[in-house]
CSV table of C-alpha atoms in Angstrom, one decimal:
chain,number,residue,atom,x,y,z
A,235,UNK,CA,24.4,55.7,46.8
A,236,UNK,CA,26.5,57.9,44.5
A,237,UNK,CA,28.5,59.0,47.3
A,238,UNK,CA,29.3,55.3,48.6
A,239,UNK,CA,30.5,54.8,45.2
A,240,UNK,CA,33.0,57.7,45.3
A,241,UNK,CA,34.1,56.8,48.6
A,242,UNK,CA,34.9,53.1,47.3
A,243,UNK,CA,36.5,54.3,44.4
A,244,UNK,CA,38.8,56.7,46.6
A,245,UNK,CA,39.8,54.0,48.9
A,246,UNK,CA,40.9,51.6,45.9
A,247,UNK,CA,43.1,54.5,44.5
A,248,UNK,CA,44.7,54.9,48.0
A,249,UNK,CA,45.5,51.6,48.4
A,250,UNK,CA,47.0,51.2,44.9
A,251,UNK,CA,49.3,54.1,45.7
A,252,UNK,CA,50.4,52.5,49.0
A,253,UNK,CA,51.1,49.4,47.1
A,254,UNK,CA,53.1,51.0,44.5
A,255,UNK,CA,55.1,52.8,47.4
A,256,UNK,CA,56.1,49.5,48.9
A,257,UNK,CA,56.9,48.0,45.9
A,258,UNK,CA,59.3,50.9,45.1
A,259,UNK,CA,60.9,50.7,48.4
A,260,UNK,CA,61.4,47.0,48.6
A,261,UNK,CA,62.4,45.3,45.4
A,262,UNK,CA,63.7,41.6,45.1
A,263,UNK,CA,66.9,40.4,44.0
A,264,UNK,CA,68.4,37.3,42.8
A,265,UNK,CA,66.4,34.0,43.8
A,266,UNK,CA,63.7,36.5,45.4
A,267,UNK,CA,65.8,38.0,47.9
A,268,UNK,CA,64.5,41.3,49.2
A,269,UNK,CA,66.7,44.1,48.4
A,270,UNK,CA,67.2,47.5,50.5
A,271,UNK,CA,67.5,50.1,47.9
A,272,UNK,CA,69.4,52.1,50.5
A,273,UNK,CA,72.4,49.4,50.6
A,274,UNK,CA,75.1,50.3,48.9
A,275,UNK,CA,76.1,47.8,45.7
A,276,UNK,CA,79.4,46.5,46.5
A,277,UNK,CA,79.5,44.7,43.2
A,278,UNK,CA,80.7,48.0,41.5
A,279,UNK,CA,83.9,47.8,43.6
A,280,UNK,CA,84.8,44.1,43.4
A,281,UNK,CA,88.3,43.3,42.5
A,282,UNK,CA,89.8,46.8,42.7
A,283,UNK,CA,92.6,47.7,45.0
A,284,UNK,CA,91.9,50.5,47.6
A,285,UNK,CA,94.3,52.2,49.4
A,286,UNK,CA,93.5,54.1,52.8
A,287,UNK,CA,94.7,57.8,52.2
A,288,UNK,CA,93.1,59.7,55.2
A,289,UNK,CA,92.0,58.7,58.4
A,290,UNK,CA,90.4,61.4,60.7
A,291,UNK,CA,88.2,62.4,63.3
A,292,UNK,CA,84.7,64.1,62.7
A,293,UNK,CA,86.6,67.3,63.3
A,294,UNK,CA,88.4,66.7,60.0
A,295,UNK,CA,91.6,66.3,62.1
A,296,UNK,CA,93.8,63.2,62.6
A,297,UNK,CA,95.0,64.3,65.9
A,298,UNK,CA,93.2,64.8,69.3
A,299,UNK,CA,94.1,67.1,72.3
A,300,UNK,CA,95.9,64.4,74.3
A,301,UNK,CA,98.2,63.3,71.1
A,302,UNK,CA,96.2,60.2,69.8
A,303,UNK,CA,96.9,60.2,66.1
A,304,UNK,CA,94.6,58.5,63.3
A,305,UNK,CA,96.9,57.0,60.8
A,306,UNK,CA,95.8,55.8,57.4
A,307,UNK,CA,97.4,52.2,56.6
A,308,UNK,CA,94.7,49.9,55.3
A,309,UNK,CA,94.7,48.1,51.9
A,310,UNK,CA,91.6,46.4,50.9
A,311,UNK,CA,90.1,44.5,48.0
A,312,UNK,CA,86.6,43.4,48.0
A,313,UNK,CA,86.9,40.0,46.6
A,314,UNK,CA,83.2,39.6,46.3
A,315,UNK,CA,79.9,41.6,47.1
A,316,UNK,CA,80.1,39.6,50.5
A,317,UNK,CA,83.8,39.1,51.2
A,318,UNK,CA,86.7,41.6,51.6
A,319,UNK,CA,90.6,41.0,51.7
A,320,UNK,CA,92.5,43.3,54.3
A,321,UNK,CA,96.3,43.3,53.9
A,322,UNK,CA,98.8,43.5,56.9
A,323,UNK,CA,100.1,47.0,56.7
A,324,UNK,CA,103.7,47.0,55.1
A,325,UNK,CA,103.5,43.3,53.6
A,326,UNK,CA,101.9,41.1,51.2
A,327,UNK,CA,99.9,39.0,53.7
A,328,UNK,CA,96.2,39.5,54.1
A,329,UNK,CA,93.2,38.2,55.9
A,330,UNK,CA,89.8,37.5,54.2
A,331,UNK,CA,86.8,38.6,56.1
A,332,UNK,CA,83.2,37.7,55.6
A,333,UNK,CA,80.7,40.9,55.0
A,334,UNK,CA,77.4,40.9,56.8
A,335,UNK,CA,74.9,43.5,55.6
A,336,UNK,CA,73.1,44.8,58.7
A,337,UNK,CA,70.4,47.4,57.1
A,338,UNK,CA,70.9,50.7,55.2
A,339,UNK,CA,74.3,51.2,54.7
A,340,UNK,CA,75.4,49.5,57.7
A,341,UNK,CA,77.9,46.4,57.6
A,342,UNK,CA,80.1,44.2,59.6
A,343,UNK,CA,83.4,43.0,58.8
A,344,UNK,CA,86.9,42.7,60.4
A,345,UNK,CA,85.3,42.5,63.7
A,346,UNK,CA,83.9,46.1,63.4
A,347,UNK,CA,80.9,47.7,62.3
A,348,UNK,CA,80.8,50.2,59.7
A,349,UNK,CA,78.6,52.9,57.6
A,350,UNK,CA,79.5,53.0,54.1
A,351,UNK,CA,79.3,57.0,53.6
A,352,UNK,CA,80.0,56.9,49.8
A,353,UNK,CA,81.1,54.3,47.4
A,354,UNK,CA,82.6,54.6,43.9
A,355,UNK,CA,84.8,52.8,41.8
A,356,UNK,CA,87.6,55.5,42.3
A,357,UNK,CA,86.8,56.2,46.1
A,358,UNK,CA,85.1,54.8,49.4
A,359,UNK,CA,84.4,56.4,52.5
A,360,UNK,CA,83.7,54.4,55.5
A,361,UNK,CA,82.9,55.2,59.1
A,362,UNK,CA,83.9,53.1,62.0
A,363,UNK,CA,81.0,52.5,64.1
A,364,UNK,CA,81.1,52.2,68.0
A,365,UNK,CA,78.1,50.1,69.1
A,366,UNK,CA,76.8,50.0,72.9
A,367,UNK,CA,74.2,47.1,73.2
A,368,UNK,CA,73.4,46.9,69.6
A,369,UNK,CA,73.0,50.7,69.2
A,370,UNK,CA,75.3,53.3,67.6
A,371,UNK,CA,77.2,55.5,70.1
A,372,UNK,CA,77.2,58.4,67.9
A,373,UNK,CA,80.1,60.6,70.2
A,374,UNK,CA,82.2,57.4,69.9
A,375,UNK,CA,81.7,56.8,66.2
A,376,UNK,CA,83.8,59.7,65.2
A,377,UNK,CA,86.5,58.2,62.8
A,378,UNK,CA,86.2,58.3,59.2
A,379,UNK,CA,88.6,56.4,56.6
A,380,UNK,CA,88.8,57.6,52.8
A,381,UNK,CA,90.2,55.0,50.2
A,382,UNK,CA,91.3,55.7,46.7
A,383,UNK,CA,91.7,53.0,44.1
A,384,UNK,CA,95.3,52.2,43.0
A,385,UNK,CA,94.0,53.2,39.4
A,386,UNK,CA,93.0,56.7,40.6
A,387,UNK,CA,95.9,57.6,42.7
A,388,UNK,CA,98.3,56.5,39.6
A,389,UNK,CA,96.6,57.6,36.6
A,390,UNK,CA,94.3,60.6,37.8
A,391,UNK,CA,96.1,61.9,40.9
A,392,UNK,CA,99.6,61.1,39.4
A,393,UNK,CA,101.1,60.6,42.8
A,394,UNK,CA,101.7,57.9,45.5
A,395,UNK,CA,100.1,56.4,48.5
A,396,UNK,CA,102.7,57.8,50.9
A,397,UNK,CA,102.2,61.1,49.8
A,398,UNK,CA,98.7,61.4,50.3
A,399,UNK,CA,98.9,60.0,53.7
A,400,UNK,CA,101.0,62.7,55.0
A,401,UNK,CA,99.7,65.1,57.6
A,402,UNK,CA,97.6,67.9,56.3
A,403,UNK,CA,98.1,71.8,56.9
A,404,UNK,CA,95.3,71.7,59.2
A,405,UNK,CA,96.9,68.7,61.1
A,406,UNK,CA,100.1,70.7,61.4
A,407,UNK,CA,98.5,73.9,62.8
A,408,UNK,CA,96.7,71.8,65.4
A,409,UNK,CA,99.9,70.2,66.6
A,410,UNK,CA,101.8,73.3,66.9
A,411,UNK,CA,99.0,74.7,69.0
A,412,UNK,CA,99.2,71.9,71.1
A,413,UNK,CA,102.8,71.7,71.5
A,414,UNK,CA,103.0,75.5,72.3
A,415,UNK,CA,100.4,74.9,75.4
A,416,UNK,CA,102.6,71.9,76.4
A,417,UNK,CA,105.6,73.7,76.4
A,418,UNK,CA,104.4,76.6,78.3
A,419,UNK,CA,103.4,74.5,81.1
A,420,UNK,CA,106.3,71.9,81.3
A,421,UNK,CA,105.6,70.7,84.9
A,422,UNK,CA,101.9,70.4,84.4
A,423,UNK,CA,101.1,67.0,83.4
A,424,UNK,CA,97.6,68.2,82.4
A,425,UNK,CA,99.0,70.3,79.5
A,426,UNK,CA,101.4,67.7,78.3
A,427,UNK,CA,101.1,66.1,74.6
A,428,UNK,CA,101.5,62.4,74.1
A,429,UNK,CA,103.3,61.2,70.9
A,430,UNK,CA,104.0,58.1,68.9
A,431,UNK,CA,107.7,59.3,69.2
A,432,UNK,CA,107.5,59.2,73.1
A,433,UNK,CA,110.2,60.4,75.4
A,434,UNK,CA,113.0,57.6,75.6
A,435,UNK,CA,115.4,57.0,78.7
A,436,UNK,CA,118.3,55.1,78.7
A,437,UNK,CA,120.7,54.5,81.7
A,438,UNK,CA,124.3,56.0,81.7
A,439,UNK,CA,125.1,54.7,85.0
A,440,UNK,CA,125.9,50.8,86.2
A,441,UNK,CA,123.8,51.5,89.2
A,442,UNK,CA,120.9,52.1,87.3
A,443,UNK,CA,118.7,49.6,85.5
A,444,UNK,CA,115.8,50.6,83.1
A,445,UNK,CA,113.4,48.8,80.8
A,446,UNK,CA,110.3,49.8,79.2
A,447,UNK,CA,107.2,48.0,80.2
A,448,UNK,CA,105.4,46.0,77.2
A,449,UNK,CA,102.0,45.6,77.2
A,450,UNK,CA,101.4,41.8,77.0
A,451,UNK,CA,98.9,40.2,74.4
A,452,UNK,CA,96.3,39.5,77.0
A,453,UNK,CA,96.3,43.0,77.8
A,454,UNK,CA,96.2,44.2,74.3
A,455,UNK,CA,92.9,42.6,73.6
A,456,UNK,CA,91.0,45.1,75.9
A,457,UNK,CA,93.2,48.0,74.8
A,458,UNK,CA,94.0,50.1,71.9
A,459,UNK,CA,97.4,49.8,70.4
A,460,UNK,CA,97.8,53.5,71.0
A,461,UNK,CA,98.0,52.6,74.6
A,462,UNK,CA,101.6,51.9,74.5
A,463,UNK,CA,102.5,55.4,73.3
A,464,UNK,CA,100.0,57.5,75.0
A,465,UNK,CA,101.0,56.1,78.3
A,466,UNK,CA,104.6,54.8,78.2
A,467,UNK,CA,105.8,53.3,81.2
A,468,UNK,CA,109.3,52.4,82.5
A,469,UNK,CA,110.7,50.1,85.3
A,470,UNK,CA,113.8,51.4,87.2
A,471,UNK,CA,115.9,49.8,89.7
A,472,UNK,CA,118.6,51.8,91.4
A,473,UNK,CA,121.1,49.3,93.2
A,474,UNK,CA,122.9,51.6,95.4
A,475,UNK,CA,120.1,53.9,96.7
A,476,UNK,CA,119.9,55.5,100.1
A,477,UNK,CA,117.4,53.3,101.5
A,478,UNK,CA,115.2,50.4,100.0
A,479,UNK,CA,112.1,51.8,98.4
A,480,UNK,CA,109.5,51.2,95.7
A,481,UNK,CA,107.2,54.1,94.4
A,482,UNK,CA,105.0,54.4,91.2
A,483,UNK,CA,104.4,57.9,89.8
A,484,UNK,CA,104.3,60.1,86.6
A,485,UNK,CA,106.9,62.5,85.3
A,486,UNK,CA,106.8,65.0,82.6
A,487,UNK,CA,109.7,65.2,80.2
A,488,UNK,CA,109.9,68.8,78.9
A,489,UNK,CA,111.3,69.7,75.5
A,490,UNK,CA,114.7,70.0,76.8
A,491,UNK,CA,114.7,66.5,78.2
A,492,UNK,CA,114.5,67.7,82.0
A,493,UNK,CA,112.4,65.7,84.3
A,494,UNK,CA,109.5,67.0,86.3
A,495,UNK,CA,107.5,65.3,88.9
A,496,UNK,CA,103.9,64.6,87.8
A,497,UNK,CA,101.1,62.8,89.6
A,498,UNK,CA,101.0,60.4,92.5
A,499,UNK,CA,98.7,58.6,94.9
A,500,UNK,CA,98.9,59.0,98.7
A,501,UNK,CA,96.8,59.8,101.3
A,502,UNK,CA,96.5,63.6,101.9
A,503,UNK,CA,98.1,63.7,105.3
A,504,UNK,CA,101.1,62.3,103.8
A,505,UNK,CA,101.0,64.1,100.4
A,506,UNK,CA,103.6,66.8,101.4
A,507,UNK,CA,106.4,64.4,102.8
A,508,UNK,CA,105.9,62.0,99.8
A,509,UNK,CA,106.3,64.8,97.3
A,510,UNK,CA,109.6,65.7,98.9
A,511,UNK,CA,110.7,62.3,98.5
A,512,UNK,CA,109.8,61.7,94.9
A,513,UNK,CA,111.1,65.4,93.8
A,514,UNK,CA,114.5,64.1,95.4
A,515,UNK,CA,114.3,60.8,93.6
A,516,UNK,CA,113.6,62.5,90.5
A,517,UNK,CA,116.1,65.2,90.6
A,518,UNK,CA,119.1,63.4,92.5
A,519,UNK,CA,118.8,60.1,90.8
A,520,UNK,CA,116.9,60.0,87.7
A,521,UNK,CA,118.0,63.4,86.3
A,522,UNK,CA,121.8,62.3,86.7
A,523,UNK,CA,121.5,58.8,86.0
A,524,UNK,CA,119.6,58.7,82.7
A,525,UNK,CA,120.0,60.2,79.4
A,526,UNK,CA,116.8,61.6,78.5
A,527,UNK,CA,115.3,62.0,74.7
A,528,UNK,CA,112.3,64.4,74.8
A,529,UNK,CA,108.9,63.2,72.6
A,530,UNK,CA,108.4,64.8,69.3
A,531,UNK,CA,105.6,65.1,66.9
A,532,UNK,CA,106.0,66.3,63.4
A,533,UNK,CA,109.7,66.7,64.2
A,534,UNK,CA,109.0,69.1,67.1
A,535,UNK,CA,110.1,68.2,70.5
A,536,UNK,CA,107.5,69.1,73.4
A,537,UNK,CA,106.4,68.0,77.0
A,538,UNK,CA,105.0,64.7,77.6
A,539,UNK,CA,104.1,62.4,80.3
A,540,UNK,CA,105.9,59.0,81.3
A,541,UNK,CA,104.9,56.5,83.9
A,542,UNK,CA,107.6,55.2,86.5
A,543,UNK,CA,107.8,52.3,88.7
A,544,UNK,CA,111.2,53.0,90.8
A,545,UNK,CA,112.8,50.6,93.0
A,546,UNK,CA,115.7,51.7,95.3
A,547,UNK,CA,118.0,49.0,96.9
A,548,UNK,CA,120.7,50.0,99.4
A,549,UNK,CA,124.4,49.3,99.0
A,550,UNK,CA,127.6,49.7,101.1
A,551,UNK,CA,129.0,53.0,101.9
A,552,UNK,CA,132.0,52.5,99.7
A,553,UNK,CA,129.9,51.3,96.9
A,554,UNK,CA,127.9,54.5,97.2
A,555,UNK,CA,130.9,56.7,97.4
A,556,UNK,CA,132.3,55.3,94.2
A,557,UNK,CA,128.9,55.8,92.7
A,558,UNK,CA,129.1,59.5,93.3
A,559,UNK,CA,125.8,59.9,94.9
A,560,UNK,CA,127.3,59.9,98.7
A,561,UNK,CA,125.9,63.5,99.1
A,562,UNK,CA,122.4,61.9,100.3
A,563,UNK,CA,124.4,61.1,103.5
A,564,UNK,CA,123.4,64.5,104.6
A,565,UNK,CA,120.4,65.9,102.9
A,566,UNK,CA,119.2,66.5,99.4
A,567,UNK,CA,117.2,68.9,97.7
A,568,UNK,CA,114.2,66.7,97.9
A,569,UNK,CA,114.4,66.3,101.5
A,570,UNK,CA,115.7,62.5,101.2
A,571,UNK,CA,118.1,61.7,104.4
A,572,UNK,CA,120.0,58.4,105.6
A,573,UNK,CA,122.5,57.8,108.4
A,574,UNK,CA,126.2,57.8,107.6
A,575,UNK,CA,127.4,54.2,106.8
């Protein structure tokens, strides 16, 4: 009997401890709403202007190996614990977004999912989450955004937003390493380094027209805005070519502005002959009829890849002679040929 009484008391004590733990882990808020104690309290930052001062990968770098760069540009204000105002970069206009709490420190707003890494009236750090079937993709959720309040920047740090947004020393060293690699192998597209200041091509002849291919709104919906500088595309038309043709291929623009044939797609049995033709187009037409400015990052010129769609249309023999490219009547260095006209 004594043993049964002790066992009953022991069970009561264990149940009491469990209840206390549950109460401590799940409190209630206003209106009896259950509150997750791990949920950051957004009330503490309501009404404060925050400026993004650093956006980087989990490596701590703002750049990756292909030249994509994370740039801080957001200006936000949490107008309420469940709403945020995000300003359009470089303007006073803004958009308001509702904030939805998921669980723990995970939130949804501005059509993205976020984890609040830390939160303070002076500073916020957010981790941008990539979801796959409602599950966080840890590999792709590798971008972190640091915000400082306007008051903290002015009164404590005594500096400016633009100064804080400048690349850091580790970014510069990394970029210099990638550029050195790209410039050592100017003919290798795999070694090239992309840049927001991508290679620019301008026609210097009336027989060549060139335009940069812009990504339309529909395409942008499924692509990052960085696509435009990571893969710059140009449409080129040569009006007095040796024959009618249309080819798509990539080219490497080296640090001196010289063009090198890059990649192209063709059946293996035709690769050698196609390579000669494309090399001839690059060396005889493009290199001479274009003014080329190489890409640059942090003010350093470097090799980068461009993507070309080149169309050639024939002209009369006299027109071609006047254009200064009649040497193609025989055979050029790239293996292009044609009959005398």
